Short mmCIF file of C-alpha atoms and ligand atoms in Angstrom, two decimals:
data_model
loop_
_atom_site.label_atom_id
_atom_site.label_comp_id
_atom_site.label_asym_id
_atom_site.label_seq_id
_atom_site.Cartn_x
_atom_site.Cartn_y
_atom_site.Cartn_z
CA MET E 1 -16.04 -5.65 -6.38
CA LYS E 2 -17.96 -8.90 -6.60
CA LEU E 3 -15.02 -10.55 -8.34
CA LEU E 4 -15.61 -14.00 -6.93
CA LYS E 5 -19.31 -13.93 -7.81
CA THR E 6 -18.47 -13.00 -11.39
CA ILE E 7 -16.01 -15.88 -11.66
CA LYS E 8 -18.68 -18.25 -10.38
CA LYS E 9 -21.15 -16.93 -12.94
CA ILE E 10 -18.72 -17.43 -15.79
CA PHE E 11 -18.10 -20.97 -14.55
CA GLU E 12 -21.83 -21.71 -14.34
CA LYS E 13 -22.31 -20.80 -18.00
CA ASN E 14 -20.34 -23.94 -18.66
CA ASP E 15 -19.80 -23.29 -22.36
CA SER E 16 -16.66 -24.16 -24.30
CA ASN E 17 -15.07 -20.81 -23.43
CA SER E 18 -15.82 -20.74 -19.72
CA ILE E 19 -12.38 -21.68 -18.48
CA GLU E 20 -10.68 -19.37 -20.93
CA ASN E 21 -13.01 -16.57 -19.89
CA ILE E 22 -12.26 -17.13 -16.21
CA GLU E 23 -8.56 -16.99 -16.97
CA GLU E 24 -8.96 -13.78 -18.93
CA PHE E 25 -11.12 -12.21 -16.23
CA MET E 26 -8.64 -13.06 -13.49
CA LEU E 27 -5.70 -11.68 -15.44
CA GLU E 28 -7.62 -8.51 -16.29
CA ASN E 29 -8.32 -8.08 -12.60
CA ASN E 30 -4.64 -8.39 -11.75
CA PHE E 31 -4.70 -11.70 -9.90
CA GLY E 32 -1.33 -12.35 -11.51
CA VAL E 33 -0.19 -15.04 -13.92
CA GLU E 34 1.09 -17.48 -11.30
CA PHE E 35 -2.06 -17.51 -9.19
CA THR E 36 -4.36 -17.57 -12.22
CA GLU E 37 -2.54 -20.44 -13.93
CA ASN E 38 -2.55 -22.50 -10.74
CA PHE E 39 -6.24 -21.95 -10.26
CA ILE E 40 -7.07 -22.81 -13.87
CA GLU E 41 -5.06 -26.03 -13.50
CA LYS E 42 -7.07 -26.83 -10.42
CA ILE E 43 -10.38 -26.31 -12.24
CA LYS E 44 -9.21 -28.59 -15.02
CA LYS E 45 -7.83 -31.35 -12.82
CA GLU E 46 -9.95 -31.37 -9.70
CA ARG E 47 -13.65 -31.66 -9.13
CA VAL E 48 -14.39 -27.99 -8.97
CA THR E 49 -18.13 -27.44 -9.23
CA SER E 50 -20.36 -24.38 -9.24
CA GLU E 51 -21.12 -25.26 -5.61
CA ASN E 52 -17.51 -25.12 -4.45
CA ILE E 53 -15.73 -22.85 -6.94
CA GLU E 54 -16.16 -19.72 -4.85
CA GLU E 55 -15.01 -21.47 -1.68
CA THR E 56 -12.02 -23.05 -3.46
CA LEU E 57 -10.95 -19.69 -4.84
CA LYS E 58 -11.38 -18.06 -1.45
CA GLU E 59 -9.22 -20.70 0.21
CA ASN E 60 -6.50 -20.26 -2.41
CA ILE E 61 -6.54 -16.49 -1.96
CA LYS E 62 -6.48 -16.82 1.84
CA THR E 63 -3.38 -19.01 1.72
CA ILE E 64 -1.54 -16.31 -0.19
CA LEU E 65 -2.79 -13.42 1.93
CA ASN E 66 -1.95 -15.18 5.19
CA SER E 67 1.61 -15.77 4.06
CA ALA E 68 2.59 -12.15 4.76
CA ASP E 69 2.37 -10.48 8.15
CA PRO E 70 0.36 -7.22 8.07
CA GLU E 71 1.37 -6.12 11.58
CA ILE E 72 2.56 -2.52 11.93
CA HIS E 73 5.97 -2.17 13.56
CA PHE E 74 6.46 0.64 16.00
CA GLY E 75 9.94 1.36 17.28
CA ASN E 76 11.11 0.31 20.74
CA SER E 77 11.80 3.94 21.53
CA ILE E 78 9.99 7.06 20.40
CA PRO E 79 9.60 8.46 17.86
CA SER E 80 8.54 5.60 15.63
CA VAL E 81 9.45 6.69 12.14
CA PHE E 82 7.35 5.84 9.11
CA LEU E 83 8.69 6.80 5.70
CA PHE E 84 6.22 6.99 2.82
CA VAL E 85 7.43 6.42 -0.72
CA GLY E 86 5.69 6.06 -4.06
CA THR E 87 5.00 7.61 -7.43
CA ASN E 88 3.27 11.01 -7.56
CA GLY E 89 -0.49 10.80 -7.43
CA THR E 90 -0.76 7.40 -5.77
CA GLY E 91 -2.00 8.91 -2.50
CA LYS E 92 1.07 9.32 -0.28
CA THR E 93 0.15 12.66 1.22
CA THR E 94 -3.50 11.67 1.71
CA SER E 95 -2.50 8.40 3.36
CA ILE E 96 -0.20 10.26 5.76
CA ALA E 97 -3.10 12.50 6.75
CA LYS E 98 -5.35 9.46 7.25
CA LEU E 99 -2.80 7.72 9.47
CA ALA E 100 -2.11 10.92 11.40
CA HIS E 101 -5.84 11.12 12.11
CA LEU E 102 -6.03 7.44 13.07
CA TYR E 103 -3.07 7.51 15.44
CA LYS E 104 -4.03 10.86 16.94
CA ASN E 105 -7.43 9.41 17.78
CA GLN E 106 -5.63 6.54 19.50
CA GLY E 107 -3.98 9.09 21.77
CA LYS E 108 -0.60 9.10 20.09
CA LYS E 109 1.43 12.26 19.50
CA VAL E 110 1.90 12.55 15.76
CA MET E 111 4.11 14.84 13.69
CA LEU E 112 4.41 15.26 9.92
CA VAL E 113 7.51 15.96 7.86
CA ALA E 114 7.17 17.50 4.40
CA GLY E 115 9.99 15.58 2.75
CA ASP E 116 8.70 16.28 -0.75
CA THR E 117 10.48 19.58 -1.18
CA PHE E 118 10.52 19.36 -4.95
CA ARG E 119 7.14 20.99 -5.44
CA ALA E 120 5.91 23.82 -3.20
CA ALA E 121 2.38 22.49 -3.64
CA ALA E 122 3.34 19.19 -2.06
CA ALA E 123 4.44 20.74 1.22
CA LYS E 124 1.47 23.09 1.13
CA GLN E 125 -0.93 20.16 0.77
CA LEU E 126 0.58 18.44 3.79
CA GLU E 127 0.48 21.70 5.74
CA ILE E 128 -3.24 22.06 5.06
CA TRP E 129 -3.78 18.57 6.48
CA ALA E 130 -1.61 19.34 9.51
CA ASP E 131 -3.72 22.44 10.22
CA LYS E 132 -6.98 20.56 9.77
CA LEU E 133 -5.88 17.72 12.01
CA ASN E 134 -4.14 20.02 14.44
CA VAL E 135 -0.85 18.11 14.37
CA PRO E 136 2.62 19.71 14.11
CA ILE E 137 4.49 19.71 10.81
CA VAL E 138 8.12 20.33 9.93
CA MET E 139 8.75 21.87 6.53
CA GLN E 140 11.20 24.08 4.70
CA LYS E 141 11.04 26.18 1.58
CA GLU E 142 10.69 24.68 -1.89
CA GLY E 143 13.89 23.19 -3.26
CA SER E 144 15.55 22.64 0.10
CA ASP E 145 17.36 19.41 0.82
CA PRO E 146 14.85 16.72 1.88
CA GLY E 147 17.56 15.22 4.09
CA ALA E 148 17.78 18.48 6.00
CA VAL E 149 14.01 18.61 6.49
CA VAL E 150 14.01 15.05 7.79
CA PHE E 151 16.91 15.90 10.13
CA ASP E 152 14.93 18.87 11.47
CA GLY E 153 11.85 16.71 11.82
CA LEU E 154 13.68 14.06 13.84
CA ASN E 155 15.17 16.63 16.19
CA SER E 156 11.88 18.34 16.68
CA ALA E 157 10.12 14.99 17.27
CA VAL E 158 12.64 14.01 19.92
CA SER E 159 12.33 17.33 21.75
CA LYS E 160 8.53 17.20 21.66
CA ASN E 161 8.22 13.53 22.68
CA ILE E 162 6.44 12.63 19.49
CA ASP E 163 5.24 9.01 19.26
CA VAL E 164 4.91 8.68 15.51
CA LEU E 165 6.75 10.69 12.88
CA LEU E 166 5.25 10.42 9.38
CA ILE E 167 7.62 11.45 6.60
CA ASP E 168 6.40 12.34 3.11
CA SER E 169 8.80 12.03 0.17
CA ALA E 170 8.99 13.04 -3.48
CA GLY E 171 7.63 10.67 -6.10
CA ARG E 172 9.29 11.80 -9.28
CA VAL E 173 10.40 8.45 -10.63
CA GLU E 174 11.35 10.15 -13.92
CA THR E 175 14.61 11.20 -12.31
CA LYS E 176 15.30 7.87 -10.73
CA LYS E 177 18.91 8.55 -9.83
CA ASN E 178 18.10 11.74 -7.90
CA LEU E 179 15.23 10.07 -6.11
CA LEU E 180 17.42 7.12 -5.20
CA ASN E 181 20.08 9.38 -3.70
CA GLU E 182 17.45 11.38 -1.90
CA LEU E 183 15.77 8.34 -0.32
CA LYS E 184 19.09 6.76 0.61
CA LYS E 185 20.11 9.97 2.32
CA ILE E 186 16.82 10.16 4.21
CA GLU E 187 17.31 6.55 5.38
CA ARG E 188 20.86 7.30 6.50
CA ILE E 189 19.78 10.33 8.47
CA ILE E 190 17.00 8.40 10.18
CA GLU E 191 19.36 5.58 11.06
CA LYS E 192 21.95 7.98 12.45
CA ARG E 193 19.46 9.85 14.59
CA THR E 194 17.37 6.92 15.89
CA GLY E 195 19.86 4.07 15.68
CA ARG E 196 17.58 2.09 13.41
CA LYS E 197 16.11 2.07 9.92
CA PRO E 198 12.62 3.57 9.49
CA ASP E 199 10.26 1.39 11.54
CA GLU E 200 8.06 1.21 8.48
CA THR E 201 8.91 2.11 4.90
CA LEU E 202 5.54 2.11 3.23
CA LEU E 203 5.16 2.04 -0.52
CA VAL E 204 1.91 3.68 -1.57
CA LEU E 205 0.34 2.04 -4.62
CA ASP E 206 -2.77 3.02 -6.49
CA ALA E 207 -4.97 -0.02 -7.18
CA TYR E 208 -6.27 1.59 -10.39
CA THR E 209 -2.85 1.31 -12.00
CA GLY E 210 -2.96 -2.49 -12.08
CA GLN E 211 0.16 -4.02 -13.52
CA ASN E 212 1.94 -0.69 -13.40
CA GLY E 213 1.81 -1.06 -9.64
CA ILE E 214 3.96 -4.14 -9.97
CA ALA E 215 6.50 -2.13 -11.97
CA GLN E 216 6.51 0.46 -9.18
CA ILE E 217 7.31 -2.23 -6.61
CA GLU E 218 10.34 -3.18 -8.70
CA VAL E 219 11.52 0.43 -8.95
CA PHE E 220 11.10 1.31 -5.28
CA SER E 221 12.41 -2.01 -3.94
CA SER E 222 15.62 -1.30 -5.79
CA MET E 223 15.93 1.95 -3.83
CA VAL E 224 14.73 1.19 -0.28
CA ASP E 225 13.66 -1.75 1.87
CA ILE E 226 9.90 -1.74 1.57
CA SER E 227 8.32 -3.07 4.77
CA GLY E 228 4.75 -2.83 3.61
CA ILE E 229 2.32 -1.50 1.08
CA ILE E 230 -0.55 0.91 1.37
CA LEU E 231 -2.98 0.10 -1.40
CA THR E 232 -5.12 3.11 -2.24
CA LYS E 233 -8.21 3.69 -4.35
CA ILE E 234 -9.74 0.27 -4.05
CA ASP E 235 -13.04 2.04 -4.16
CA GLY E 236 -15.05 2.65 -7.31
CA SER E 237 -14.31 0.45 -10.26
CA SER E 238 -10.88 -0.79 -9.33
CA SER E 239 -10.39 -4.30 -8.09
CA GLY E 240 -8.09 -5.28 -5.28
CA GLY E 241 -6.88 -8.38 -7.16
CA ILE E 242 -3.43 -6.82 -7.41
CA ILE E 243 -2.82 -7.72 -3.76
CA ILE E 244 -2.36 -11.35 -4.72
CA PRO E 245 0.74 -10.99 -6.94
CA ILE E 246 2.15 -8.35 -4.60
CA ILE E 247 2.23 -10.86 -1.77
CA GLN E 248 2.86 -13.98 -3.84
CA LYS E 249 5.69 -12.62 -5.95
CA TYR E 250 7.36 -10.13 -3.61
CA GLY E 251 6.37 -11.38 -0.16
CA ILE E 252 5.66 -7.78 0.82
CA PRO E 253 2.68 -7.46 3.15
CA VAL E 254 -0.14 -5.07 2.36
CA LYS E 255 -0.55 -3.18 5.64
CA PHE E 256 -3.30 -0.72 4.89
CA ILE E 257 -6.00 -0.33 2.32
CA CYS E 258 -7.65 2.97 1.41
CA THR E 259 -11.14 3.04 0.09
CA GLY E 260 -11.88 6.70 -0.58
CA GLU E 261 -10.73 10.28 -0.36
CA SER E 262 -11.99 11.19 3.07
CA ILE E 263 -9.87 11.08 6.20
CA GLU E 264 -11.48 7.96 7.62
CA ASP E 265 -11.07 5.86 4.49
CA ILE E 266 -8.14 3.79 5.67
CA GLU E 267 -8.05 0.45 7.42
CA GLN E 268 -5.43 -1.95 8.52
CA PHE E 269 -5.28 -4.92 6.20
CA ASN E 270 -7.19 -7.96 7.32
CA THR E 271 -7.55 -11.14 5.28
CA GLU E 272 -11.16 -11.87 6.20
CA THR E 273 -12.34 -8.33 5.50
CA PHE E 274 -10.52 -8.29 2.23
CA ILE E 275 -12.01 -11.60 1.11
CA LYS E 276 -15.44 -10.17 1.92
CA MET E 277 -14.63 -7.18 -0.29
CA LEU E 278 -13.68 -9.48 -3.15
CA THR E 279 -16.87 -11.45 -2.67
CA GLY E 280 -19.04 -8.34 -2.74
N1 GDP N 301 -10.85 7.54 -4.58
C1 GDP N 301 -9.74 7.65 -3.85
N2 GDP N 301 -8.92 8.69 -4.05
C2 GDP N 301 -7.80 8.77 -3.30
C3 GDP N 301 -7.46 7.77 -2.35
N3 GDP N 301 -6.27 8.13 -1.79
C4 GDP N 301 -5.90 9.31 -2.38
N4 GDP N 301 -6.81 9.70 -3.29
C5 GDP N 301 -6.78 10.90 -4.16
O1 GDP N 301 -5.69 10.78 -5.06
C6 GDP N 301 -5.17 12.07 -5.38
C7 GDP N 301 -3.66 12.10 -5.17
O2 GDP N 301 -3.38 11.94 -3.78
P1 GDP N 301 -2.09 12.52 -3.08
O3 GDP N 301 -2.17 12.13 -1.66
O4 GDP N 301 -1.92 13.96 -3.38
O5 GDP N 301 -0.95 11.68 -3.84
P2 GDP N 301 0.64 11.81 -3.73
O6 GDP N 301 1.08 12.56 -4.94
O7 GDP N 301 1.14 10.40 -3.75
O8 GDP N 301 0.97 12.50 -2.46
C8 GDP N 301 -5.93 13.05 -4.51
O9 GDP N 301 -6.95 13.64 -5.28
C9 GDP N 301 -6.52 12.18 -3.40
O10 GDP N 301 -7.71 12.71 -2.87
C10 GDP N 301 -8.35 6.65 -2.17
O11 GDP N 301 -8.15 5.72 -1.38
N5 GDP N 301 -9.47 6.64 -2.96
MG1 MG N 302 2.15 14.21 -2.20
#
């Protein structure tokens, strides 16, 4: 990503447009208005030099990142239930497969629930992953009630002593009202069966979408209590700058980042590692 190096380079040019160019670059890379304006003020007022600009920026970013707790919450009784929400195409199903792989390798018993019953292809895709990873999956036919699938999944998980139950959900934000009712019902069923809300409700966001990701936080927060974010596709050309306004504005921790399409491309969020990624 090399974002911080680029900012330093722009600063070193030291022409009449440098500060404006830094501002533009930071906004383009989704650092968010609040963070960008504060930093620009700092450059103008304090003795920021080409020697310390990168360090100053890093420190400012660290303060924001450290203000949210990225710890993953497992339940105090099994199964721990993780509900995945997010717009179609952001990487929900893939992230579930990645986490199933990760937790299975840690010796946990994992089960998947195909809660996106709207499209047959969605359940099929999850089923393919379940087969590949050799983990059980609970699914029903296309068009069935997602609440019923989740109910089945919970019962099956309890009877099989599953440690972690990963629940996929539909992402058709176009029919917001239906999705809202669906997610609320899923939450209710989980609470009834386990005595608690989902241990994690993870919103999956695609880093490529930039500011649209922020809009998705607004939409999904109005439906469910988001406990954390999985930021996908921060490989290739996309920058991870979007993490800053997510944490600064919404106080929602980023819990995992995904850096590619293969099963191992997921890691738990860590401030130091992330700063290194931004530095390049
Ligand atoms: N490059 C890249 N592609 C990803 C990542 N995560 C998911 N994808 C791809 O994004 C597409 C949509 O993913 P999918 O899991 O089906 O999204 P869903 O509709 O939210 O369930 C697929 O082609 C995935 O392989 C990632 O971290 N990096
Ligand atoms: Mg999916």
